Short mmCIF file of C-alpha atoms and ligand atoms in Angstrom, two decimals:
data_model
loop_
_atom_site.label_atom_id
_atom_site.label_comp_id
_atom_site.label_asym_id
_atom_site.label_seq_id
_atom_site.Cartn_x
_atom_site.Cartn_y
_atom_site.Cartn_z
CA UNK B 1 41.54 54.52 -14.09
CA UNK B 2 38.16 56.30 -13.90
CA UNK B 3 36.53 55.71 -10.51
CA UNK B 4 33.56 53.45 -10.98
CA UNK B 5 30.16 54.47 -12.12
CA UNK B 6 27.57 54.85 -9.15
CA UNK B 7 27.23 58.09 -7.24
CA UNK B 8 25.26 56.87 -3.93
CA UNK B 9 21.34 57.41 -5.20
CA UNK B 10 21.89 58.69 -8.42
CA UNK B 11 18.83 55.98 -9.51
CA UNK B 12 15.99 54.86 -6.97
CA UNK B 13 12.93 52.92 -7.93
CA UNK B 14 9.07 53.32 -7.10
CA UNK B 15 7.96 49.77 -6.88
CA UNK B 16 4.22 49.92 -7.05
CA UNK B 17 1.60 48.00 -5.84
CA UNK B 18 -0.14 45.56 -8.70
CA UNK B 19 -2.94 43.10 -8.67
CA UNK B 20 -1.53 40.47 -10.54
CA UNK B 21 1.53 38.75 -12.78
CA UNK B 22 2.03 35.90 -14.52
CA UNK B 23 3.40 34.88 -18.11
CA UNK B 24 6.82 33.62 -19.35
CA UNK B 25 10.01 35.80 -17.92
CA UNK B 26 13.54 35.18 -19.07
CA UNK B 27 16.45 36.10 -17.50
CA UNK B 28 20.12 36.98 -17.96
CA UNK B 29 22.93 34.37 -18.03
CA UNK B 30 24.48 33.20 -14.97
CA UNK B 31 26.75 35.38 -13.11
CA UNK B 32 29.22 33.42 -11.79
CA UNK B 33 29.69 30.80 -14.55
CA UNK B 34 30.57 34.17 -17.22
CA UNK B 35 33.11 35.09 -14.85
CA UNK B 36 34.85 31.52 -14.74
CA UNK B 37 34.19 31.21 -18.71
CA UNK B 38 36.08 34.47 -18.83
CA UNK B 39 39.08 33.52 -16.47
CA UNK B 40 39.06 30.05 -17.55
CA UNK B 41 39.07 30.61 -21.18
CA UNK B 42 41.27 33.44 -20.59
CA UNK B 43 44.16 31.25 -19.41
CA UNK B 44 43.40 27.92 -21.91
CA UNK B 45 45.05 26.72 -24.62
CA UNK B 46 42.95 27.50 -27.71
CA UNK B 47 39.50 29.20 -28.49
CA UNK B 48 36.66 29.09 -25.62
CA UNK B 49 33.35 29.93 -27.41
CA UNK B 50 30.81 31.61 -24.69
CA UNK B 51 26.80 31.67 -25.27
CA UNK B 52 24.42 33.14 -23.04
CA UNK B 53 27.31 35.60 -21.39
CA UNK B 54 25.61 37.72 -18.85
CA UNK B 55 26.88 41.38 -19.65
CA UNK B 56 26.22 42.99 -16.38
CA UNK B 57 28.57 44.89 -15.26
CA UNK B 58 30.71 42.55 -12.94
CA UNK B 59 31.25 40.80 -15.54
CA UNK B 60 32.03 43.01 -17.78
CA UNK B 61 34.76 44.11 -15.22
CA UNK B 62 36.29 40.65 -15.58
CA UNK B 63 36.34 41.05 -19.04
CA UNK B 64 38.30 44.34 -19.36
CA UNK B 65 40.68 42.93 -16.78
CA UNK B 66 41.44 40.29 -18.89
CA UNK B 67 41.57 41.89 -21.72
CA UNK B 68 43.84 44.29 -20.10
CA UNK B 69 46.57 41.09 -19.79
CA UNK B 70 46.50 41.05 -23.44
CA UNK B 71 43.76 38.36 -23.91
CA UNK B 72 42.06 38.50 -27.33
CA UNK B 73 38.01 38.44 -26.95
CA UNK B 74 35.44 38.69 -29.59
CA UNK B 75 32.34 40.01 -28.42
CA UNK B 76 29.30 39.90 -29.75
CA UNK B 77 27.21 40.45 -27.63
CA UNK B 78 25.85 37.28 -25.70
CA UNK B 79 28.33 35.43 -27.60
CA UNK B 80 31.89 35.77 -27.09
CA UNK B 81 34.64 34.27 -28.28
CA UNK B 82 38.10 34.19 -26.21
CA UNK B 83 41.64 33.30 -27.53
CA UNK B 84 43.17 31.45 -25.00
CA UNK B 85 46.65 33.11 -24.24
CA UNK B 86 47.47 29.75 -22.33
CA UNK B 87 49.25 29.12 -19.22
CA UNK B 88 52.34 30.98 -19.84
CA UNK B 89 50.74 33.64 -22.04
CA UNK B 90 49.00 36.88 -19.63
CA UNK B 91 50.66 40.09 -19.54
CA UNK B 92 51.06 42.45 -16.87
CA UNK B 93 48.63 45.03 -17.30
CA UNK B 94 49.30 48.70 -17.48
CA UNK B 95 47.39 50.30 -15.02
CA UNK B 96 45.54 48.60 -12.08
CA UNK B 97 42.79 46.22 -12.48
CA UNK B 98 39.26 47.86 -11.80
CA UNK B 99 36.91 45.05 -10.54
CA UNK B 100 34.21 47.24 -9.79
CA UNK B 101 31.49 45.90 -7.12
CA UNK B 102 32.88 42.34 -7.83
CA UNK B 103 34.21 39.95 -5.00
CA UNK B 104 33.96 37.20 -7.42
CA UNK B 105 36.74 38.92 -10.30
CA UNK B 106 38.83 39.74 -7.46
CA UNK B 107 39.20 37.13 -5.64
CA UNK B 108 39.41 34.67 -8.99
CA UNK B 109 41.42 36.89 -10.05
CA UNK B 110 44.04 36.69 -7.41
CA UNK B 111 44.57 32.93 -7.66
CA UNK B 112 45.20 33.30 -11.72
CA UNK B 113 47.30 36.00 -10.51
CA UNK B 114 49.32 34.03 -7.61
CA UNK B 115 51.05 31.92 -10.49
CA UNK B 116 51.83 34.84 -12.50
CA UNK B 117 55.03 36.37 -11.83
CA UNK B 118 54.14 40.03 -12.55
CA UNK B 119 52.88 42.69 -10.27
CA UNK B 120 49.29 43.76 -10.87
CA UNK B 121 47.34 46.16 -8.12
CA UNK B 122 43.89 45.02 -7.91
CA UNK B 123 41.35 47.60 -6.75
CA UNK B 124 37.41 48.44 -6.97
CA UNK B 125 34.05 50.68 -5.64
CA UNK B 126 33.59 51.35 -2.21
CA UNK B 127 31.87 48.16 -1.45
CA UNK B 128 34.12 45.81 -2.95
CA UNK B 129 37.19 48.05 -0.76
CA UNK B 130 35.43 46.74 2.32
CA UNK B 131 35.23 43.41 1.75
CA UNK B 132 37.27 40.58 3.33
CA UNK B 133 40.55 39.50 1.32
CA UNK B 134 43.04 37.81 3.31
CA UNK B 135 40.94 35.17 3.61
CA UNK B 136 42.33 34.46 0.02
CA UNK B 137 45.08 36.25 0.27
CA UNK B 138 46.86 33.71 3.27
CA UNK B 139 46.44 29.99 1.23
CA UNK B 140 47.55 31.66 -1.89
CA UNK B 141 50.75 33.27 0.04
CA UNK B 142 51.73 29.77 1.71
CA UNK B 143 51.72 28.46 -2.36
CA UNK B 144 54.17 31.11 -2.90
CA UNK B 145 52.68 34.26 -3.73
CA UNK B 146 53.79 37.42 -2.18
CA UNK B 147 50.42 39.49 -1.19
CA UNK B 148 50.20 42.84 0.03
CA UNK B 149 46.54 43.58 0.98
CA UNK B 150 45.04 47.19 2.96
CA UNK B 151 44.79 46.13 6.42
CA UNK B 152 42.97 42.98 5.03
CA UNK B 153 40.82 44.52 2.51
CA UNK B 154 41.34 46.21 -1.07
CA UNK B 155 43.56 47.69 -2.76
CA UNK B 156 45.70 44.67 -3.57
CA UNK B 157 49.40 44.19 -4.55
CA UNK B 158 50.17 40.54 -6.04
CA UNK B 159 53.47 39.39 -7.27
CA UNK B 160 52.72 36.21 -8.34
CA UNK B 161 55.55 33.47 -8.20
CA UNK B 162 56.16 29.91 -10.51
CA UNK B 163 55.94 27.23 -9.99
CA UNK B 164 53.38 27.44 -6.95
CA UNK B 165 53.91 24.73 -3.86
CA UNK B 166 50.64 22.53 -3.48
CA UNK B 167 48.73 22.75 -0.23
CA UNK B 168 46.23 21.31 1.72
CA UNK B 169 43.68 23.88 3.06
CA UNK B 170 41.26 24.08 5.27
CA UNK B 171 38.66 27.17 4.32
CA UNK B 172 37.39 29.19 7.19
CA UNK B 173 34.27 29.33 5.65
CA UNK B 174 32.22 27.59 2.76
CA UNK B 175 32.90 30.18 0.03
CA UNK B 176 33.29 29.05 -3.48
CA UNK B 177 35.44 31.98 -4.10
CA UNK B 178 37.96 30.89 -1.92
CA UNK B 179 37.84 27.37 -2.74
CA UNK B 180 38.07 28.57 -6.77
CA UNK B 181 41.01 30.75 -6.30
CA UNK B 182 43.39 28.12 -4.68
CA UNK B 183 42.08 25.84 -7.10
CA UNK B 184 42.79 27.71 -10.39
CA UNK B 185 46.59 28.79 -8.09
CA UNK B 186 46.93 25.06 -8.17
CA UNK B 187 46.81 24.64 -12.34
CA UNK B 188 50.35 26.04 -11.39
CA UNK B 189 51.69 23.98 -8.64
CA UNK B 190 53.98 21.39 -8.49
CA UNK B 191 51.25 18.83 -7.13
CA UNK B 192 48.47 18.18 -5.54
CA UNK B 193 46.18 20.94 -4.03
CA UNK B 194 43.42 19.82 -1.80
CA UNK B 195 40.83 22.48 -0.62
CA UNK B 196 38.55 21.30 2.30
CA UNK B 197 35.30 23.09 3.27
CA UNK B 198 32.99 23.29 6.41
CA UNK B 199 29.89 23.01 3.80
CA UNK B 200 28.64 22.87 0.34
CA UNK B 201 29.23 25.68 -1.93
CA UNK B 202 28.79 26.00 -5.56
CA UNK B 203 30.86 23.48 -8.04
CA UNK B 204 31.30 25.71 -11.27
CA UNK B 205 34.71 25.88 -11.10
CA UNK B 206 35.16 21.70 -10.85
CA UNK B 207 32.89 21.59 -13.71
CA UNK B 208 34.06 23.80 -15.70
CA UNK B 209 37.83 22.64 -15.21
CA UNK B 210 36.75 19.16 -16.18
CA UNK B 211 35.19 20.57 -18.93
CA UNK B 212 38.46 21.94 -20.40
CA UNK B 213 40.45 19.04 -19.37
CA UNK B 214 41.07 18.85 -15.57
CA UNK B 215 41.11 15.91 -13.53
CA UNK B 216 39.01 17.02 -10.31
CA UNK B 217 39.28 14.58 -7.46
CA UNK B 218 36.54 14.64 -5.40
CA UNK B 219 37.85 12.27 -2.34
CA UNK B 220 35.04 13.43 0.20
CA UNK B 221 32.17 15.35 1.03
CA UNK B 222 33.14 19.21 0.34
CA UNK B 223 36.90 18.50 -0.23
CA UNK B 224 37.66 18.76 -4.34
CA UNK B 225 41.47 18.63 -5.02
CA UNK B 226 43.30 19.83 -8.70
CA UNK B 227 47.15 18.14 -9.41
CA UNK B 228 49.57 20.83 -11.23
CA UNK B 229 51.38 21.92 -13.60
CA UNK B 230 47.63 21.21 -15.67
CA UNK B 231 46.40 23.42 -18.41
CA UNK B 232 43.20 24.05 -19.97
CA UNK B 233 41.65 23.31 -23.16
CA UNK B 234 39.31 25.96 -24.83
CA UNK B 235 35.77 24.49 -25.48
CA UNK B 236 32.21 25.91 -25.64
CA UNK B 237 30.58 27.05 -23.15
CA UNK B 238 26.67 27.60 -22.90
CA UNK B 239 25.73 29.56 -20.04
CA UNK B 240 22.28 28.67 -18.56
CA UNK B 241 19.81 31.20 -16.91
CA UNK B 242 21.29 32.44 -13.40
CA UNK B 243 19.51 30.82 -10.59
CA UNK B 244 20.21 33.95 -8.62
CA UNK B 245 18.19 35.79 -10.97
CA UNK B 246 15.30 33.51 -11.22
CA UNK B 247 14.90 33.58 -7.79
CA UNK B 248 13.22 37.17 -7.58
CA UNK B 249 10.46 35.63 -9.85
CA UNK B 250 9.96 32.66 -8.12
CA UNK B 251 8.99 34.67 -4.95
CA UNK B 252 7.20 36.89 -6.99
CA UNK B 253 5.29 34.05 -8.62
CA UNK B 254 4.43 32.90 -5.11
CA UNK B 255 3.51 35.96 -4.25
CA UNK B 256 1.39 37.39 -7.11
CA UNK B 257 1.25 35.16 -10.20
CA UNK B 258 -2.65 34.35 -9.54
CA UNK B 259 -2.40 31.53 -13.03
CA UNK B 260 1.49 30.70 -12.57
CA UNK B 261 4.75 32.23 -14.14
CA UNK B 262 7.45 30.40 -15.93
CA UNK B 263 11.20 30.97 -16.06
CA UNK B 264 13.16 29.09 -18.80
CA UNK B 265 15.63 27.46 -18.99
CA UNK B 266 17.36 28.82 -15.69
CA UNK B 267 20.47 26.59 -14.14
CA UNK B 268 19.46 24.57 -11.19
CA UNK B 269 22.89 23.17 -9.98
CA UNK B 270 22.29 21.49 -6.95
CA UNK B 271 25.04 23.14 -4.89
CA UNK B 272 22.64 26.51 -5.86
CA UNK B 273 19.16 25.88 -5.17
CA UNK B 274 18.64 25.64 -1.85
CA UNK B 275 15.82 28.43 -2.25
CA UNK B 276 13.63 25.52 -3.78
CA UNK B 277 14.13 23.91 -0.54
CA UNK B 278 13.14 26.76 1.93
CA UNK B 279 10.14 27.44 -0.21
CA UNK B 280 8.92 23.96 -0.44
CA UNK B 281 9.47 24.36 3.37
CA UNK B 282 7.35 26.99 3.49
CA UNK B 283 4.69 24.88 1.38
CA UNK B 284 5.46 26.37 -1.85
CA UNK B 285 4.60 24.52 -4.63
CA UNK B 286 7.58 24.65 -6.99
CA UNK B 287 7.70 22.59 -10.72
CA UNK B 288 10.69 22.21 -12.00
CA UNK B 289 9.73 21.55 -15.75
CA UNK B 290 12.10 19.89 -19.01
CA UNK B 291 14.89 19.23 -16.51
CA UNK B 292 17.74 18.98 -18.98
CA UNK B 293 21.72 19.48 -19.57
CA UNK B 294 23.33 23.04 -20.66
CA UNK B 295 26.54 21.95 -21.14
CA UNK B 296 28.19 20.93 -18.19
CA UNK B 297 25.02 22.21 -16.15
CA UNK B 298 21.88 21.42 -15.39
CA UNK B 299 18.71 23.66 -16.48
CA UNK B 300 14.92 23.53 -15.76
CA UNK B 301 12.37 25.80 -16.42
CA UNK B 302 10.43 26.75 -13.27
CA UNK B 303 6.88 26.96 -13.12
CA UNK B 304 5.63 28.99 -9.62
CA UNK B 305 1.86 29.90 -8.49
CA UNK B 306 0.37 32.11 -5.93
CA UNK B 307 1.04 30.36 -2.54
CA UNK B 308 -0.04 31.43 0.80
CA UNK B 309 3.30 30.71 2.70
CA UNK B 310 3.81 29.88 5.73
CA UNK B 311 7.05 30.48 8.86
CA UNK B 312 10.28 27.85 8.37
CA UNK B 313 13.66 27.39 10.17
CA UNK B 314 16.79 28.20 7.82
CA UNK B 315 19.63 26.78 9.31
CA UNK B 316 23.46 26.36 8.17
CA UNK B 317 23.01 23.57 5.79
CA UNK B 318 20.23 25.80 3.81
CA UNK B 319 22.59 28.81 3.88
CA UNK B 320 24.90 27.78 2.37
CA UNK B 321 23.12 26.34 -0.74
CA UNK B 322 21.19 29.61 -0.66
CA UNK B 323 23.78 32.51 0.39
CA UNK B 324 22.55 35.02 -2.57
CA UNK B 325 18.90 33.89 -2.17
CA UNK B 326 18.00 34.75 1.38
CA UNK B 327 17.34 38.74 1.19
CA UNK B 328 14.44 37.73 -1.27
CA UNK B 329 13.66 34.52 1.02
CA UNK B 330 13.37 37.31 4.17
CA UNK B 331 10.73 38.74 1.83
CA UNK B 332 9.20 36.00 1.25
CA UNK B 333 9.27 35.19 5.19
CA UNK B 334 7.60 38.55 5.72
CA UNK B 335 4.61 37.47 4.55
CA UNK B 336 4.29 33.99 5.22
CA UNK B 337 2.24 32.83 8.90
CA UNK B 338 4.50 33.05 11.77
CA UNK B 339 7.64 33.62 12.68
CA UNK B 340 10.82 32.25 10.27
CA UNK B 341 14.32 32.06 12.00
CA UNK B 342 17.27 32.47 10.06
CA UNK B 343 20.67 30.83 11.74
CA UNK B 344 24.48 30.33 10.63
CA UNK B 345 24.12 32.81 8.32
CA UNK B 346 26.59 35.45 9.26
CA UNK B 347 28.37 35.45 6.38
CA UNK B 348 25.43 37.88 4.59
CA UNK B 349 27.35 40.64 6.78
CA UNK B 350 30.07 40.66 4.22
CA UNK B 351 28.40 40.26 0.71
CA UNK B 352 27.84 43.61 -0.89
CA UNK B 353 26.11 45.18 1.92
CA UNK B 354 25.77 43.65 5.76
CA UNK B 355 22.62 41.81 4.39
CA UNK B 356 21.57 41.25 7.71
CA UNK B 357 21.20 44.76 9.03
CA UNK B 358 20.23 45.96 5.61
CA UNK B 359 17.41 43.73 5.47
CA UNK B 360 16.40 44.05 8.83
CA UNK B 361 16.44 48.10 8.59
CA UNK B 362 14.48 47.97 5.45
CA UNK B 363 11.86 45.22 6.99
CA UNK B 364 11.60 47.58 10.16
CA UNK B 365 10.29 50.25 7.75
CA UNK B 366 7.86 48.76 5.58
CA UNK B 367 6.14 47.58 8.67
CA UNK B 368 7.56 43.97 9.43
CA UNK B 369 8.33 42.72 13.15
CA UNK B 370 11.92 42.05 13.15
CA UNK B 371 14.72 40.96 15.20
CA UNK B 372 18.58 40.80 14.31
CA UNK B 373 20.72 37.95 15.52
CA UNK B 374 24.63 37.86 14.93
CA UNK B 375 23.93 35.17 12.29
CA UNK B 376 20.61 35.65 10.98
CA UNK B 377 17.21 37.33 11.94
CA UNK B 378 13.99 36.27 13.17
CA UNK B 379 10.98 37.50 10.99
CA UNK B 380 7.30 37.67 12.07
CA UNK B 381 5.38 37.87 8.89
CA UNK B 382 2.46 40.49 8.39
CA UNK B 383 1.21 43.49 6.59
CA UNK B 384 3.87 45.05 4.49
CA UNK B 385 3.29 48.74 3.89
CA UNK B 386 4.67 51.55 1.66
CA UNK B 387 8.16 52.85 3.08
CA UNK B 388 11.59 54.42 1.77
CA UNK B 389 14.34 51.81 1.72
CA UNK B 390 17.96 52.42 1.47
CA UNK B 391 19.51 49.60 -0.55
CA UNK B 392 22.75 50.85 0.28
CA UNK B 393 24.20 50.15 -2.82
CA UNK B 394 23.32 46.05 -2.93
CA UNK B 395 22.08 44.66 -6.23
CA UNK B 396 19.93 41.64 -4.27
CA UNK B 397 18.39 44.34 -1.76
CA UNK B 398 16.59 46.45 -4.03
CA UNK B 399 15.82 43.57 -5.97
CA UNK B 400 14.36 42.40 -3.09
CA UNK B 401 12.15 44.83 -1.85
CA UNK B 402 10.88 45.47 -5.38
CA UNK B 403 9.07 42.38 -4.79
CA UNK B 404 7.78 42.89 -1.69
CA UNK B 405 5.77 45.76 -3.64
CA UNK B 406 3.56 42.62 -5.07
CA UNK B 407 1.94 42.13 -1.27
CA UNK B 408 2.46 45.92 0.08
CA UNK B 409 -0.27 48.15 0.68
CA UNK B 410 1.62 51.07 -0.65
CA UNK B 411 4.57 52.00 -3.41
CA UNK B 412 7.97 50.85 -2.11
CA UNK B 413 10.71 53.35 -2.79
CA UNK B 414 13.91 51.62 -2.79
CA UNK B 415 17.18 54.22 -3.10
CA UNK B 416 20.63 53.97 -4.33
CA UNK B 417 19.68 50.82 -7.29
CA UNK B 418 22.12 51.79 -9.73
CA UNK B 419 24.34 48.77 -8.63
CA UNK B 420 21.60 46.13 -10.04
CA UNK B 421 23.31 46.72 -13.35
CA UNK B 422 26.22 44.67 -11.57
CA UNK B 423 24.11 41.47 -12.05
CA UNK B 424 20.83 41.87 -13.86
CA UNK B 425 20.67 44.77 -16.34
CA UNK B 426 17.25 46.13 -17.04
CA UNK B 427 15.70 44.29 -14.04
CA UNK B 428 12.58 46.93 -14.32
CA UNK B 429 11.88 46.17 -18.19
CA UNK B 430 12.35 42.54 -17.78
CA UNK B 431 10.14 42.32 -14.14
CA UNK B 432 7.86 44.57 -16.52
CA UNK B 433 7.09 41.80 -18.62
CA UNK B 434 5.04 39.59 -15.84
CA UNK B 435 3.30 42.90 -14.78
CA UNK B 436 5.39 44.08 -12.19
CA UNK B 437 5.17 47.80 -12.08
CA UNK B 438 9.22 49.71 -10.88
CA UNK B 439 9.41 52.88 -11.97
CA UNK B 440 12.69 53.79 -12.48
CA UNK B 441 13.79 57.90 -10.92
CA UNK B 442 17.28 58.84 -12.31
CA UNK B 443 19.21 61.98 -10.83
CA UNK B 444 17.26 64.51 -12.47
CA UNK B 445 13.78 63.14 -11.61
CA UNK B 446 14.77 62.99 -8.46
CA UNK B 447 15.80 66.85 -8.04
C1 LIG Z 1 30.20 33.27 -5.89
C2 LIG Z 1 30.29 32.75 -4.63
C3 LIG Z 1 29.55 33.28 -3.46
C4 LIG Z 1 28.42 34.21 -3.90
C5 LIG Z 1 28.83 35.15 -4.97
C6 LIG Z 1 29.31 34.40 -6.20
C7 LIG Z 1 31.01 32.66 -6.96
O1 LIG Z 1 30.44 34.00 -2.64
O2 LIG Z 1 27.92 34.90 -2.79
O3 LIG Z 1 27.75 35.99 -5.34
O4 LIG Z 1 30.75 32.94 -8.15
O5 LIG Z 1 31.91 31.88 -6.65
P1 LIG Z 1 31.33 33.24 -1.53
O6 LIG Z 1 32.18 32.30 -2.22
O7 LIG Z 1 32.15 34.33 -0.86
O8 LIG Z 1 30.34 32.63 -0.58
#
């Protein structure tokens, strides 16, 4: 399989210095509920129409992986529409599965895969080969599944086994990834499968399983549970606005947008937001406008203005409704009043980059006083200036400090931001349209 795209720095941006934004900005469809549309209508019984599919390039991995098992997808586009090949119906693929920067098709990926009792290698870029995978690779072995993983990390050998025993598990940590995989394991269990959590974490996988038919039984706080053998139904799926997204122009609304900025129509799951909550914190004013249903979801479109911000706490209980949010909250504590504290966060050190040290090394050099903690950082907010930032390779990073640009004295040049593509394609054109100002340098621009 041809390695994946991304030479380190082949693309950098200039993210320059403006006066003011504002307007109407939309963005791309959510990231993680295209995935589970994928996987889910992948493996259902029947047609799954898909609108609003975010075709970034994670997702786009999923879909060639499942396409690879001899799923049938129509794709237009935003719209999609997948031919179920059922429970029994996936094929081994013939070469391995390339998931690309993606911890979220992996590790789905694997629990679909535990119940399927073929041999499939799972591998991906340099990132994703560093991330953690026995994590999901342990509860899904105890079901049955034999797992081979490198020394706890990718490349991947499952042989998945049928029917699957039921457990009861106890996550180590409050990662919807984990908690999805044994959960979509146990559509193929004899039983019932109970997956407890230390804390909140996002619910698109119960809601979209109820969606196509599953009972979810939600007995407690943070403790969902599935019964097997259950199969899905194919339905329609709308996919709202991703939340994750949004959240780059809601700082930079707070930041710059001197007569507001609006985002449409963007999801606002609860289990998601906690970004709303830190900002309000911080005494952002934040309208959430036309709060509505998109399918199984709900949707708002949020309305932000220029806000002088000032220090907050972020403990556990925030993190973890805001895990893909906090590098652009850390910009957003750089230039509030005071000093924020971030806690219970060390999780960030194994998302795409070690957000912690990434952010904290790219804070250091635009000028902000800050200090890194095992689980979190302490921030003193002040003057950002100009500076050369290495991303290293993580989507939300360079994201991140292309907002800062709106309260920097100076252009921020942010290396190595190929991998935004993973999540939100043509982030400069769209940020473009509120009067941000990223110019993009590709290889030979950069010479
Ligand atoms: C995701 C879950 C989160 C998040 C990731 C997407 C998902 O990861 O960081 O970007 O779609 O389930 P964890 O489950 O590892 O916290």
């Amino acid at each position: 399989m041809a390695p994946y795209p991304h030479p380190a720095s082949a693309e950098a941006y200039v993210a320059h210095p403006v006066e003011s934004i504002g307007g109407t900005v939309a963005v791309p469809g959510d990231k993680s509920i295209s995935h589970r549309a994928l996987l889910m209508g992948g493996i259902a019984t029947g047609n799954t129409t898909v609108s609003g599919f975010l075709r970034s390039e994670d997702c786009l991995a999923t879909l060639a992986a499942i396409r690879s098992m001899g799923v049938t997808v129509a794709d237009e586009g935003t719209r999609l529409t997948i031919t179920g090949a059922g429970a029994d119906g996936l094929q081994p693929p013939a070469a391995p599965l390339d998931l690309g920067n993606s911890g979220t098709a992996m590790r789905l990926l694997l629990g679909v895969l535990a119940a399927h009792p073929f041999a499939t290698t799972l591998t991906g870029d340099a990132s994703l080969l560093q991330r953690p995978m026995e994590r999901v690779a342990g509860p899904l072995r105890e079901m049955g599944a034999s797992i081979d993983t490198d020394q706890g990390t990718a490349p991947i050998s499952v042989l998945g086994a049928r029917p699957l025993r039921p457990i009861e598990y106890s996550l180590p940590v409050a990662s919807a990834q984990l908690k999805s995989a044994i959960l979509l394991a146990g559509l193929w269990a004899n039983g019932k499968t109970t997956v407890k959590s230390p804390g909140p974490s996002r619910d698109h996988t119960e809601r979209m399983l109820e969606t196509m038919g599953v009972e979810v039984e939600k007995s407690a706080p943070n403790e969902v549970a599935v019964t097997g053998p259950a199969t899905l139904t194919g339905r329609a799926i709308a996919v709202p606005a991703d939340f994750s997204s949004a959240a780059f122009f809601i700082v930079a609304g707070l930041l710059g947008a001197e007569h507001g900025l609006t985002i449409p129509a963007v999801g606002i799951n609860p289990s998601r937001t906690g970004l709303l909550q830190i900002l309000r914190n911080m005494g952002a004013g934040i309208e959430l406008r036309n709060e509505r249903l998109c399918g199984a979801e709900p949707v708002a479109d949020i309305f932000v203005t220029r806000t002088e911000l000032d220090a907050t706490e972020i403990g556990s209980e925030l993190v973890d409704l805001s895990i893909d949010e906090l590098p652009i909250a850390f910009i957003a504590a750089a230039t509030a009043r005071g000093r924020t504290r971030i806690s219970g966060a060390a999780e960030l050190r194994h998302k795409e980059s070690d957000r912690i040290r990434v952010m904290a090394e790219g804070l250091a050099t635009v000028g902000i006083e800050v200090r890194e903690r095992p689980d979190g950082l302490e921030i003193e907010g002040g003057k950002i200036k100009g500076g050369r930032i290495d991303s290293a390779g993580d989507h939300r990073v360079a994201m991140a400090f292309a907002i800062a640009s709106l309260r920097a004295t100076e252009a921020i040049e942010i290396l190595d931001t190929a991998p935004v593509a993973t999540s939100f394609p043509d982030f400069p054109a769209v940020a473009a349209q509120t009067g941000l100002r990223i110019e993009v340098l590709t290889g030979s621009d950069r010479e």
